[in-house]
PDB file of C-alpha atoms in Angstrom:
ATOM      1  CA  MET A   1       0.000   0.000   0.000  1.00  0.00           C
ATOM      2  CA  GLY A   2       2.918   2.283   0.643  1.00  0.00           C
ATOM      3  CA  MET A   3       4.521   4.184  -2.184  1.00  0.00           C
ATOM      4  CA  PRO A   4       8.272   3.676  -2.584  1.00  0.00           C
ATOM      5  CA  LEU A   5      10.112   6.933  -2.914  1.00  0.00           C
ATOM      6  CA  GLU A   6      13.747   7.980  -2.914  1.00  0.00           C
ATOM      7  CA  LEU A   7      14.760  11.225  -1.270  1.00  0.00           C
ATOM      8  CA  ASN A   8      17.501  12.896  -3.330  1.00  0.00           C
ATOM      9  CA  THR A   9      19.571  15.870  -2.208  1.00  0.00           C
ATOM     10  CA  LEU A  10      21.668  16.368  -5.316  1.00  0.00           C
ATOM     11  CA  VAL A  11      21.433  15.723  -9.063  1.00  0.00           C
ATOM     12  CA  VAL A  12      23.539  12.918 -10.566  1.00  0.00           C
ATOM     13  CA  THR A  13      23.335  13.167 -14.353  1.00  0.00           C
ATOM     14  CA  LYS A  14      25.395  10.151 -15.519  1.00  0.00           C
ATOM     15  CA  GLY A  15      25.690  12.201 -18.714  1.00  0.00           C
ATOM     16  CA  ARG A  16      22.073  11.439 -19.625  1.00  0.00           C
ATOM     17  CA  GLU A  17      20.766  15.011 -19.530  1.00  0.00           C
ATOM     18  CA  ASN A  18      19.276  16.626 -22.627  1.00  0.00           C
ATOM     19  CA  ARG A  19      19.750  20.336 -23.254  1.00  0.00           C
ATOM     20  CA  ILE A  20      16.388  21.891 -24.109  1.00  0.00           C
ATOM     21  CA  ALA A  21      17.410  25.576 -23.968  1.00  0.00           C
ATOM     22  CA  GLU A  22      20.444  27.742 -23.197  1.00  0.00           C
ATOM     23  CA  ASN A  23      20.796  26.748 -19.519  1.00  0.00           C
ATOM     24  CA  LEU A  24      17.903  24.348 -19.247  1.00  0.00           C
ATOM     25  CA  PHE A  25      18.232  20.568 -19.167  1.00  0.00           C
ATOM     26  CA  GLU A  26      15.918  17.575 -18.878  1.00  0.00           C
ATOM     27  CA  LEU A  27      16.879  14.377 -17.093  1.00  0.00           C
ATOM     28  CA  VAL A  28      14.853  11.178 -16.671  1.00  0.00           C
ATOM     29  CA  LYS A  29      15.566   8.889 -13.686  1.00  0.00           C
ATOM     30  CA  GLU A  30      14.065   5.505 -12.861  1.00  0.00           C
ATOM     31  CA  ASP A  31      11.547   5.235  -9.995  1.00  0.00           C
ATOM     32  CA  TYR A  32       9.782   7.996  -8.118  1.00  0.00           C
ATOM     33  CA  ARG A  33      12.258  10.388  -6.574  1.00  0.00           C
ATOM     34  CA  LEU A  34      11.692  13.308  -4.296  1.00  0.00           C
ATOM     35  CA  TYR A  35      13.916  16.240  -5.302  1.00  0.00           C
ATOM     36  CA  PRO A  36      13.867  19.684  -3.723  1.00  0.00           C
ATOM     37  CA  ILE A  37      12.551  22.174  -6.258  1.00  0.00           C
ATOM     38  CA  ASP A  38      13.405  25.901  -6.624  1.00  0.00           C
ATOM     39  CA  ILE A  39      16.487  25.694  -4.369  1.00  0.00           C
ATOM     40  CA  PRO A  40      20.200  25.414  -5.341  1.00  0.00           C
ATOM     41  CA  LEU A  41      21.483  21.840  -5.514  1.00  0.00           C
ATOM     42  CA  ASP A  42      24.838  20.310  -6.214  1.00  0.00           C
ATOM     43  CA  ILE A  43      25.097  18.624  -9.627  1.00  0.00           C
ATOM     44  CA  ARG A  44      27.547  15.800 -10.445  1.00  0.00           C
ATOM     45  CA  LYS A  45      28.303  13.470 -13.363  1.00  0.00           C
ATOM     46  CA  THR A  46      28.511  10.424 -11.088  1.00  0.00           C
ATOM     47  CA  LEU A  47      27.889   9.935  -7.413  1.00  0.00           C
ATOM     48  CA  GLU A  48      31.642   9.690  -6.804  1.00  0.00           C
ATOM     49  CA  SER A  49      32.732  12.595  -9.001  1.00  0.00           C
ATOM     50  CA  ASP A  50      33.328  16.130  -7.747  1.00  0.00           C
ATOM     51  CA  SER A  51      30.594  18.690  -8.092  1.00  0.00           C
ATOM     52  CA  SER A  52      30.151  19.938 -11.702  1.00  0.00           C
ATOM     53  CA  GLY A  53      28.262  22.997 -10.541  1.00  0.00           C
ATOM     54  CA  ILE A  54      25.021  24.232  -9.056  1.00  0.00           C
ATOM     55  CA  CYS A  55      21.566  23.756 -10.526  1.00  0.00           C
ATOM     56  CA  VAL A  56      17.996  24.656  -9.600  1.00  0.00           C
ATOM     57  CA  ILE A  57      15.234  22.199 -10.455  1.00  0.00           C
ATOM     58  CA  ARG A  58      12.278  24.061 -12.016  1.00  0.00           C
ATOM     59  CA  ARG A  59       9.954  21.150 -12.794  1.00  0.00           C
ATOM     60  CA  VAL A  60       9.475  17.618 -11.457  1.00  0.00           C
ATOM     61  CA  GLU A  61       7.206  15.085 -13.136  1.00  0.00           C
ATOM     62  CA  TRP A  62       6.296  11.615 -11.877  1.00  0.00           C
ATOM     63  CA  GLU A  63       4.721   9.095 -14.238  1.00  0.00           C
ATOM     64  CA  ASN A  64       5.093   5.376 -15.090  1.00  0.00           C
ATOM     65  CA  LYS A  65       7.646   4.772 -12.323  1.00  0.00           C
ATOM     66  CA  GLN A  66       9.940   7.448 -13.721  1.00  0.00           C
ATOM     67  CA  THR A  67      10.913  10.906 -12.553  1.00  0.00           C
ATOM     68  CA  LYS A  68      11.614  13.611 -15.113  1.00  0.00           C
ATOM     69  CA  ILE A  69      13.298  16.760 -13.860  1.00  0.00           C
ATOM     70  CA  THR A  70      13.930  20.016 -15.699  1.00  0.00           C
ATOM     71  CA  TYR A  71      16.772  22.006 -14.222  1.00  0.00           C
ATOM     72  CA  GLU A  72      18.520  25.294 -14.793  1.00  0.00           C
ATOM     73  CA  LEU A  73      22.288  25.186 -14.660  1.00  0.00           C
ATOM     74  CA  VAL A  74      23.156  28.132 -12.431  1.00  0.00           C
ATOM     75  CA  SER A  75      26.933  27.826 -12.217  1.00  0.00           C
ATOM     76  CA  LEU A  76      29.549  25.510 -13.641  1.00  0.00           C
ATOM     77  CA  ASN A  77      32.789  24.549 -11.919  1.00  0.00           C
ATOM     78  CA  SER A  78      35.700  25.664 -14.119  1.00  0.00           C
ATOM     79  CA  THR A  79      37.756  22.541 -13.354  1.00  0.00           C
ATOM     80  CA  ASN A  80      35.207  20.449 -15.229  1.00  0.00           C
TER      81      ASN A  80
ATOM     82  CA  MET B   1      16.770  26.735   2.234  1.00  0.00           C
ATOM     83  CA  GLY B   2      14.162  24.126   2.993  1.00  0.00           C
ATOM     84  CA  MET B   3      11.464  23.369   0.505  1.00  0.00           C
ATOM     85  CA  PRO B   4       7.884  23.689   1.811  1.00  0.00           C
ATOM     86  CA  LEU B   5       5.802  20.679   0.964  1.00  0.00           C
ATOM     87  CA  GLU B   6       2.381  19.414   1.953  1.00  0.00           C
ATOM     88  CA  LEU B   7       1.814  15.719   2.427  1.00  0.00           C
ATOM     89  CA  ASN B   8      -1.646  14.759   1.112  1.00  0.00           C
ATOM     90  CA  THR B   9      -3.356  11.436   1.672  1.00  0.00           C
ATOM     91  CA  LEU B  10      -6.540  12.026  -0.294  1.00  0.00           C
ATOM     92  CA  VAL B  11      -7.708  14.106  -3.245  1.00  0.00           C
ATOM     93  CA  VAL B  12     -10.002  17.087  -2.581  1.00  0.00           C
ATOM     94  CA  THR B  13     -11.310  18.379  -5.913  1.00  0.00           C
ATOM     95  CA  LYS B  14     -13.404  21.422  -4.887  1.00  0.00           C
ATOM     96  CA  GLY B  15     -15.080  20.780  -8.237  1.00  0.00           C
ATOM     97  CA  ARG B  16     -12.052  22.126 -10.112  1.00  0.00           C
ATOM     98  CA  GLU B  17     -11.109  18.944 -11.943  1.00  0.00           C
ATOM     99  CA  ASN B  18     -11.093  18.790 -15.748  1.00  0.00           C
ATOM    100  CA  ARG B  19     -12.068  15.606 -17.546  1.00  0.00           C
ATOM    101  CA  ILE B  20      -9.460  14.790 -20.170  1.00  0.00           C
ATOM    102  CA  ALA B  21     -10.632  11.281 -21.102  1.00  0.00           C
ATOM    103  CA  GLU B  22     -13.298   8.735 -20.155  1.00  0.00           C
ATOM    104  CA  ASN B  23     -12.119   8.171 -16.571  1.00  0.00           C
ATOM    105  CA  LEU B  24      -9.153  10.516 -16.497  1.00  0.00           C
ATOM    106  CA  PHE B  25      -9.107  13.920 -14.817  1.00  0.00           C
ATOM    107  CA  GLU B  26      -6.626  16.727 -14.295  1.00  0.00           C
ATOM    108  CA  LEU B  27      -6.534  18.881 -11.176  1.00  0.00           C
ATOM    109  CA  VAL B  28      -4.255  21.816 -10.344  1.00  0.00           C
ATOM    110  CA  LYS B  29      -3.565  22.674  -6.682  1.00  0.00           C
ATOM    111  CA  GLU B  30      -1.575  25.562  -5.243  1.00  0.00           C
ATOM    112  CA  ASP B  31       1.880  24.884  -3.731  1.00  0.00           C
ATOM    113  CA  TYR B  32       3.996  21.774  -3.939  1.00  0.00           C
ATOM    114  CA  ARG B  33       2.120  18.766  -2.621  1.00  0.00           C
ATOM    115  CA  LEU B  34       3.291  15.242  -2.101  1.00  0.00           C
ATOM    116  CA  TYR B  35       0.624  12.774  -3.239  1.00  0.00           C
ATOM    117  CA  PRO B  36       0.983   8.998  -3.307  1.00  0.00           C
ATOM    118  CA  ILE B  37       0.984   7.841  -6.918  1.00  0.00           C
ATOM    119  CA  ASP B  38      -0.250   4.502  -8.360  1.00  0.00           C
ATOM    120  CA  ILE B  39      -2.187   3.550  -5.203  1.00  0.00           C
ATOM    121  CA  PRO B  40      -5.931   3.877  -4.464  1.00  0.00           C
ATOM    122  CA  LEU B  41      -6.886   7.105  -2.695  1.00  0.00           C
ATOM    123  CA  ASP B  42     -10.110   8.501  -1.366  1.00  0.00           C
ATOM    124  CA  ILE B  43     -11.547  11.361  -3.441  1.00  0.00           C
ATOM    125  CA  ARG B  44     -13.873  14.065  -2.074  1.00  0.00           C
ATOM    126  CA  LYS B  45     -15.491  17.291  -3.275  1.00  0.00           C
ATOM    127  CA  THR B  46     -14.564  19.165  -0.095  1.00  0.00           C
ATOM    128  CA  LEU B  47     -12.514  18.198   2.920  1.00  0.00           C
ATOM    129  CA  GLU B  48     -15.710  17.886   4.975  1.00  0.00           C
ATOM    130  CA  SER B  49     -17.796  15.994   2.422  1.00  0.00           C
ATOM    131  CA  ASP B  50     -18.157  12.226   2.301  1.00  0.00           C
ATOM    132  CA  SER B  51     -15.993  10.252  -0.057  1.00  0.00           C
ATOM    133  CA  SER B  52     -17.086  10.550  -3.716  1.00  0.00           C
ATOM    134  CA  GLY B  53     -15.154   7.459  -4.700  1.00  0.00           C
ATOM    135  CA  ILE B  54     -11.711   6.013  -5.217  1.00  0.00           C
ATOM    136  CA  CYS B  55      -9.065   7.321  -7.591  1.00  0.00           C
ATOM    137  CA  VAL B  56      -5.512   6.428  -8.560  1.00  0.00           C
ATOM    138  CA  ILE B  57      -3.113   9.243  -9.367  1.00  0.00           C
ATOM    139  CA  ARG B  58      -1.150   8.415 -12.551  1.00  0.00           C
ATOM    140  CA  ARG B  59       0.917  11.567 -12.952  1.00  0.00           C
ATOM    141  CA  VAL B  60       2.172  14.313 -10.637  1.00  0.00           C
ATOM    142  CA  GLU B  61       3.821  17.490 -11.902  1.00  0.00           C
ATOM    143  CA  TRP B  62       5.437  20.246  -9.845  1.00  0.00           C
ATOM    144  CA  GLU B  63       6.178  23.611 -11.433  1.00  0.00           C
ATOM    145  CA  ASN B  64       5.807  27.314 -10.519  1.00  0.00           C
ATOM    146  CA  LYS B  65       4.591  26.573  -6.985  1.00  0.00           C
ATOM    147  CA  GLN B  66       1.722  24.471  -8.323  1.00  0.00           C
ATOM    148  CA  THR B  67       0.987  20.772  -8.332  1.00  0.00           C
ATOM    149  CA  LYS B  68      -0.877  19.241 -11.262  1.00  0.00           C
ATOM    150  CA  ILE B  69      -2.202  15.722 -10.824  1.00  0.00           C
ATOM    151  CA  THR B  70      -3.765  13.426 -13.387  1.00  0.00           C
ATOM    152  CA  TYR B  71      -5.970  10.773 -11.832  1.00  0.00           C
ATOM    153  CA  GLU B  72      -8.063   7.852 -12.933  1.00  0.00           C
ATOM    154  CA  LEU B  73     -11.459   7.592 -11.312  1.00  0.00           C
ATOM    155  CA  VAL B  74     -11.640   3.930 -10.280  1.00  0.00           C
ATOM    156  CA  SER B  75     -14.989   3.815  -8.518  1.00  0.00           C
ATOM    157  CA  LEU B  76     -17.746   6.271  -7.792  1.00  0.00           C
ATOM    158  CA  ASN B  77     -19.973   6.188  -4.700  1.00  0.00           C
ATOM    159  CA  SER B  78     -23.575   5.750  -5.846  1.00  0.00           C
ATOM    160  CA  THR B  79     -24.930   8.152  -3.214  1.00  0.00           C
ATOM    161  CA  ASN B  80     -23.134  11.007  -4.954  1.00  0.00           C
TER     162      ASN B  80
ATOM    163  CA  MET C   1      23.132   8.613  -2.295  1.00  0.00           C
ATOM    164  CA  GLY C   2      19.370   8.782  -2.178  1.00  0.00           C
ATOM    165  CA  MET C   3      17.475   7.771   0.903  1.00  0.00           C
ATOM    166  CA  PRO C   4      14.832   5.070   0.385  1.00  0.00           C
ATOM    167  CA  LEU C   5      11.531   6.032   1.915  1.00  0.00           C
ATOM    168  CA  GLU C   6       8.014   4.640   1.820  1.00  0.00           C
ATOM    169  CA  LEU C   7       5.063   6.992   1.804  1.00  0.00           C
ATOM    170  CA  ASN C   8       2.238   5.534   3.919  1.00  0.00           C
ATOM    171  CA  THR C   9      -1.306   6.865   4.027  1.00  0.00           C
ATOM    172  CA  LEU C  10      -2.768   4.501   6.608  1.00  0.00           C
ATOM    173  CA  VAL C  11      -1.585   2.422   9.560  1.00  0.00           C
ATOM    174  CA  VAL C  12      -1.430  -1.380   9.163  1.00  0.00           C
ATOM    175  CA  THR C  13      -0.770  -2.925  12.592  1.00  0.00           C
ATOM    176  CA  LYS C  14      -0.500  -6.677  11.800  1.00  0.00           C
ATOM    177  CA  GLY C  15      -1.388  -7.009  15.473  1.00  0.00           C
ATOM    178  CA  ARG C  16       2.096  -5.869  16.496  1.00  0.00           C
ATOM    179  CA  GLU C  17       1.079  -2.700  18.325  1.00  0.00           C
ATOM    180  CA  ASN C  18       1.845  -2.253  22.036  1.00  0.00           C
ATOM    181  CA  ARG C  19      -0.562  -0.364  24.275  1.00  0.00           C
ATOM    182  CA  ILE C  20       1.377   2.167  26.313  1.00  0.00           C
ATOM    183  CA  ALA C  21      -1.563   4.111  27.784  1.00  0.00           C
ATOM    184  CA  GLU C  22      -5.385   4.189  27.662  1.00  0.00           C
ATOM    185  CA  ASN C  23      -5.693   5.091  23.973  1.00  0.00           C
ATOM    186  CA  LEU C  24      -2.025   5.278  23.061  1.00  0.00           C
ATOM    187  CA  PHE C  25      -0.141   2.621  21.108  1.00  0.00           C
ATOM    188  CA  GLU C  26       3.379   2.110  19.829  1.00  0.00           C
ATOM    189  CA  LEU C  27       4.169   0.284  16.598  1.00  0.00           C
ATOM    190  CA  VAL C  28       7.557  -0.479  15.030  1.00  0.00           C
ATOM    191  CA  LYS C  29       7.811  -0.978  11.249  1.00  0.00           C
ATOM    192  CA  GLU C  30      10.821  -1.946   9.158  1.00  0.00           C
ATOM    193  CA  ASP C  31      12.530   0.691   6.981  1.00  0.00           C
ATOM    194  CA  TYR C  32      12.041   4.435   6.965  1.00  0.00           C
ATOM    195  CA  ARG C  33       8.423   5.346   6.368  1.00  0.00           C
ATOM    196  CA  LEU C  34       6.822   8.698   5.912  1.00  0.00           C
ATOM    197  CA  TYR C  35       3.526   8.886   7.807  1.00  0.00           C
ATOM    198  CA  PRO C  36       1.326  11.961   8.108  1.00  0.00           C
ATOM    199  CA  ILE C  37       1.374  13.137  11.726  1.00  0.00           C
ATOM    200  CA  ASP C  38      -1.392  14.958  13.683  1.00  0.00           C
ATOM    201  CA  ILE C  39      -4.113  14.141  11.120  1.00  0.00           C
ATOM    202  CA  PRO C  40      -6.762  11.364  11.203  1.00  0.00           C
ATOM    203  CA  LEU C  41      -5.722   8.157   9.437  1.00  0.00           C
ATOM    204  CA  ASP C  42      -7.425   4.878   8.753  1.00  0.00           C
ATOM    205  CA  ILE C  43      -6.110   1.963  10.832  1.00  0.00           C
ATOM    206  CA  ARG C  44      -6.309  -1.708   9.778  1.00  0.00           C
ATOM    207  CA  LYS C  45      -5.077  -5.085  11.032  1.00  0.00           C
ATOM    208  CA  THR C  46      -3.894  -6.152   7.582  1.00  0.00           C
ATOM    209  CA  LEU C  47      -3.730  -4.335   4.289  1.00  0.00           C
ATOM    210  CA  GLU C  48      -6.687  -6.387   3.034  1.00  0.00           C
ATOM    211  CA  SER C  49      -8.873  -6.116   6.140  1.00  0.00           C
ATOM    212  CA  ASP C  50     -11.589  -3.513   6.651  1.00  0.00           C
ATOM    213  CA  SER C  51     -10.795  -0.395   8.636  1.00  0.00           C
ATOM    214  CA  SER C  52     -10.563  -1.053  12.408  1.00  0.00           C
ATOM    215  CA  GLY C  53     -11.015   2.624  13.184  1.00  0.00           C
ATOM    216  CA  ILE C  54      -9.349   6.012  13.050  1.00  0.00           C
ATOM    217  CA  CYS C  55      -6.059   6.969  14.664  1.00  0.00           C
ATOM    218  CA  VAL C  56      -3.872  10.057  14.888  1.00  0.00           C
ATOM    219  CA  ILE C  57      -0.108   9.596  14.906  1.00  0.00           C
ATOM    220  CA  ARG C  58       1.458  11.771  17.616  1.00  0.00           C
ATOM    221  CA  ARG C  59       5.111  10.824  17.291  1.00  0.00           C
ATOM    222  CA  VAL C  60       7.307   9.391  14.525  1.00  0.00           C
ATOM    223  CA  GLU C  61      10.861   8.206  15.128  1.00  0.00           C
ATOM    224  CA  TRP C  62      13.390   7.026  12.535  1.00  0.00           C
ATOM    225  CA  GLU C  63      16.495   5.145  13.630  1.00  0.00           C
ATOM    226  CA  ASN C  64      18.468   2.059  12.505  1.00  0.00           C
ATOM    227  CA  LYS C  65      16.314   1.501   9.408  1.00  0.00           C
ATOM    228  CA  GLN C  66      13.159   1.281  11.524  1.00  0.00           C
ATOM    229  CA  THR C  67      10.195   3.582  12.001  1.00  0.00           C
ATOM    230  CA  LYS C  68       8.497   3.741  15.390  1.00  0.00           C
ATOM    231  CA  ILE C  69       5.129   5.472  15.540  1.00  0.00           C
ATOM    232  CA  THR C  70       3.064   6.381  18.583  1.00  0.00           C
ATOM    233  CA  TYR C  71      -0.606   6.781  17.795  1.00  0.00           C
ATOM    234  CA  GLU C  72      -3.794   7.693  19.568  1.00  0.00           C
ATOM    235  CA  LEU C  73      -6.783   5.507  18.774  1.00  0.00           C
ATOM    236  CA  VAL C  74      -9.531   8.042  18.141  1.00  0.00           C
ATOM    237  CA  SER C  75     -12.422   5.776  17.180  1.00  0.00           C
ATOM    238  CA  LEU C  76     -12.956   2.070  16.866  1.00  0.00           C
ATOM    239  CA  ASN C  77     -15.291   0.391  14.370  1.00  0.00           C
ATOM    240  CA  SER C  78     -17.879  -1.593  16.325  1.00  0.00           C
ATOM    241  CA  THR C  79     -17.915  -4.455  13.835  1.00  0.00           C
ATOM    242  CA  ASN C  80     -14.328  -5.297  14.766  1.00  0.00           C
TER     243      ASN C  80
ATOM    244  CA  MET D   1      -6.051  17.790   5.896  1.00  0.00           C
ATOM    245  CA  GLY D   2      -2.576  17.934   4.434  1.00  0.00           C
ATOM    246  CA  MET D   3       0.453  17.788   6.669  1.00  0.00           C
ATOM    247  CA  PRO D   4       2.898  20.693   6.273  1.00  0.00           C
ATOM    248  CA  LEU D   5       6.441  19.481   5.901  1.00  0.00           C
ATOM    249  CA  GLU D   6       9.749  21.084   5.004  1.00  0.00           C
ATOM    250  CA  LEU D   7      12.260  19.186   2.916  1.00  0.00           C
ATOM    251  CA  ASN D   8      15.801  19.911   4.163  1.00  0.00           C
ATOM    252  CA  THR D   9      18.988  18.953   2.352  1.00  0.00           C
ATOM    253  CA  LEU D  10      21.532  20.227   4.871  1.00  0.00           C
ATOM    254  CA  VAL D  11      21.752  20.870   8.615  1.00  0.00           C
ATOM    255  CA  VAL D  12      21.767  24.492   9.849  1.00  0.00           C
ATOM    256  CA  THR D  13      22.613  24.499  13.565  1.00  0.00           C
ATOM    257  CA  LYS D  14      22.374  28.206  14.502  1.00  0.00           C
ATOM    258  CA  GLY D  15      24.644  27.131  17.348  1.00  0.00           C
ATOM    259  CA  ARG D  16      21.738  25.405  19.103  1.00  0.00           C
ATOM    260  CA  GLU D  17      23.119  21.860  18.986  1.00  0.00           C
ATOM    261  CA  ASN D  18      23.821  19.918  22.197  1.00  0.00           C
ATOM    262  CA  ARG D  19      26.739  17.515  22.377  1.00  0.00           C
ATOM    263  CA  ILE D  20      25.540  14.214  23.812  1.00  0.00           C
ATOM    264  CA  ALA D  21      28.657  12.102  23.138  1.00  0.00           C
ATOM    265  CA  GLU D  22      32.099  12.407  21.534  1.00  0.00           C
ATOM    266  CA  ASN D  23      30.888  13.079  17.975  1.00  0.00           C
ATOM    267  CA  LEU D  24      27.164  12.966  18.552  1.00  0.00           C
ATOM    268  CA  PHE D  25      24.886  16.001  18.726  1.00  0.00           C
ATOM    269  CA  GLU D  26      21.193  16.681  19.208  1.00  0.00           C
ATOM    270  CA  LEU D  27      19.372  19.558  17.542  1.00  0.00           C
ATOM    271  CA  VAL D  28      15.721  20.594  17.853  1.00  0.00           C
ATOM    272  CA  LYS D  29      14.065  22.522  14.992  1.00  0.00           C
ATOM    273  CA  GLU D  30      10.567  23.987  14.812  1.00  0.00           C
ATOM    274  CA  ASP D  31       7.933  22.293  12.600  1.00  0.00           C
ATOM    275  CA  TYR D  32       8.071  18.909  10.926  1.00  0.00           C
ATOM    276  CA  ARG D  33      11.092  18.618   8.671  1.00  0.00           C
ATOM    277  CA  LEU D  34      12.098  15.855   6.348  1.00  0.00           C
ATOM    278  CA  TYR D  35      15.849  15.223   6.578  1.00  0.00           C
ATOM    279  CA  PRO D  36      17.735  12.470   4.757  1.00  0.00           C
ATOM    280  CA  ILE D  37      18.995   9.966   7.323  1.00  0.00           C
ATOM    281  CA  ASP D  38      22.131   7.766   7.161  1.00  0.00           C
ATOM    282  CA  ILE D  39      23.707   9.755   4.295  1.00  0.00           C
ATOM    283  CA  PRO D  40      26.401  12.481   4.438  1.00  0.00           C
ATOM    284  CA  LEU D  41      25.031  16.018   4.634  1.00  0.00           C
ATOM    285  CA  ASP D  42      26.598  19.435   4.701  1.00  0.00           C
ATOM    286  CA  ILE D  43      26.433  21.173   8.109  1.00  0.00           C
ATOM    287  CA  ARG D  44      26.518  24.959   8.601  1.00  0.00           C
ATOM    288  CA  LYS D  45      26.153  27.444  11.457  1.00  0.00           C
ATOM    289  CA  THR D  46      23.812  29.679   9.479  1.00  0.00           C
ATOM    290  CA  LEU D  47      22.229  29.312   6.072  1.00  0.00           C
ATOM    291  CA  GLU D  48      24.636  31.936   4.699  1.00  0.00           C
ATOM    292  CA  SER D  49      27.830  30.642   6.329  1.00  0.00           C
ATOM    293  CA  ASP D  50      30.301  28.295   4.666  1.00  0.00           C
ATOM    294  CA  SER D  51      30.086  24.605   5.397  1.00  0.00           C
ATOM    295  CA  SER D  52      31.393  23.680   8.890  1.00  0.00           C
ATOM    296  CA  GLY D  53      31.798  20.055   7.906  1.00  0.00           C
ATOM    297  CA  ILE D  54      29.943  16.877   7.094  1.00  0.00           C
ATOM    298  CA  CYS D  55      27.461  15.071   9.341  1.00  0.00           C
ATOM    299  CA  VAL D  56      25.282  11.974   9.139  1.00  0.00           C
ATOM    300  CA  ILE D  57      21.875  12.070  10.791  1.00  0.00           C
ATOM    301  CA  ARG D  58      21.303   8.879  12.797  1.00  0.00           C
ATOM    302  CA  ARG D  59      17.907   9.575  14.307  1.00  0.00           C
ATOM    303  CA  VAL D  60      14.920  11.784  13.432  1.00  0.00           C
ATOM    304  CA  GLU D  61      11.992  12.337  15.781  1.00  0.00           C
ATOM    305  CA  TRP D  62       8.769  14.228  15.054  1.00  0.00           C
ATOM    306  CA  GLU D  63       6.496  15.268  17.908  1.00  0.00           C
ATOM    307  CA  ASN D  64       4.527  18.377  18.971  1.00  0.00           C
ATOM    308  CA  LYS D  65       5.344  20.277  15.768  1.00  0.00           C
ATOM    309  CA  GLN D  66       9.070  19.901  16.394  1.00  0.00           C
ATOM    310  CA  THR D  67      11.785  17.854  14.746  1.00  0.00           C
ATOM    311  CA  LYS D  68      14.640  16.505  16.850  1.00  0.00           C
ATOM    312  CA  ILE D  69      17.645  15.150  14.979  1.00  0.00           C
ATOM    313  CA  THR D  70      20.655  13.296  16.358  1.00  0.00           C
ATOM    314  CA  TYR D  71      23.691  13.543  14.117  1.00  0.00           C
ATOM    315  CA  GLU D  72      27.221  12.287  14.006  1.00  0.00           C
ATOM    316  CA  LEU D  73      29.847  14.851  13.060  1.00  0.00           C
ATOM    317  CA  VAL D  74      31.914  13.023  10.457  1.00  0.00           C
ATOM    318  CA  SER D  75      34.375  15.706   9.421  1.00  0.00           C
ATOM    319  CA  LEU D  76      35.063  19.282  10.427  1.00  0.00           C
ATOM    320  CA  ASN D  77      36.379  21.987   8.103  1.00  0.00           C
ATOM    321  CA  SER D  78      39.701  23.228   9.487  1.00  0.00           C
ATOM    322  CA  THR D  79      38.970  26.855   8.588  1.00  0.00           C
ATOM    323  CA  ASN D  80      36.195  26.889  11.162  1.00  0.00           C
TER     324      ASN D  80
END
């Protein structure tokens, strides 16, 4: 009866993001995930990699056991 | 820094739902709300009214401080 | 990195509750579960059984991959 | 009917933490807050200050519109 959910505190892209506008990206993740929206979050390529920058999620969509987020890339770490 | 969220355990339509297919409805609510998806939920016209039936939310979308849900009406109480 | 969580909208006791005061019960469930607190919830013996009554959770505690809830039994269905 | 909740992705102490063991601290925050448990989180004195270090929350307790967390201080930034 319960609904499985994963609480996420940062965005891990695994290089699967799609650019949809200048600084706007879409990313689809498996399962239903709870992401904070409208607040700055760390973004990384993999869980183990250093931060690539800071993003702000502007849209979260749950459907068919997938989570689609749309995020704005706010700053990019120069070392990446 | 925190993200305000409201945990909802039932759907209160206030008559604002839009039918988009035979048994499928869309409803927009203010603020970001956490609804269980893919499990049966009670549906009511107002918080104080009796249950109108059972629905299953199939899609949840957060954007611009609004929550849009798409739900399937699974059963309807005959007394309504 | 994510934290697995289960969103619960009702209380299923499986007969494992412990009475700690007149109308107050404690129940330990495996894993971290998100329960609504301070609002009326349906309570059942099993997921398939009819409602046993209405309870209000007054305390939720997460530790060691377990969730302990303390709830007040507000009303009891006479047929049980 | 909904339950107000705040999703938190880091720990802001405002200097109100209490040491209860070598590396273990307790902190009480107003309102019900959803914190990730058992995963590394950034810890800061104020929302605007730099990170003081990394902590792992080991226990979360909700009661009387307050959230009490118990966290382990895992690493401390030397500049603090």
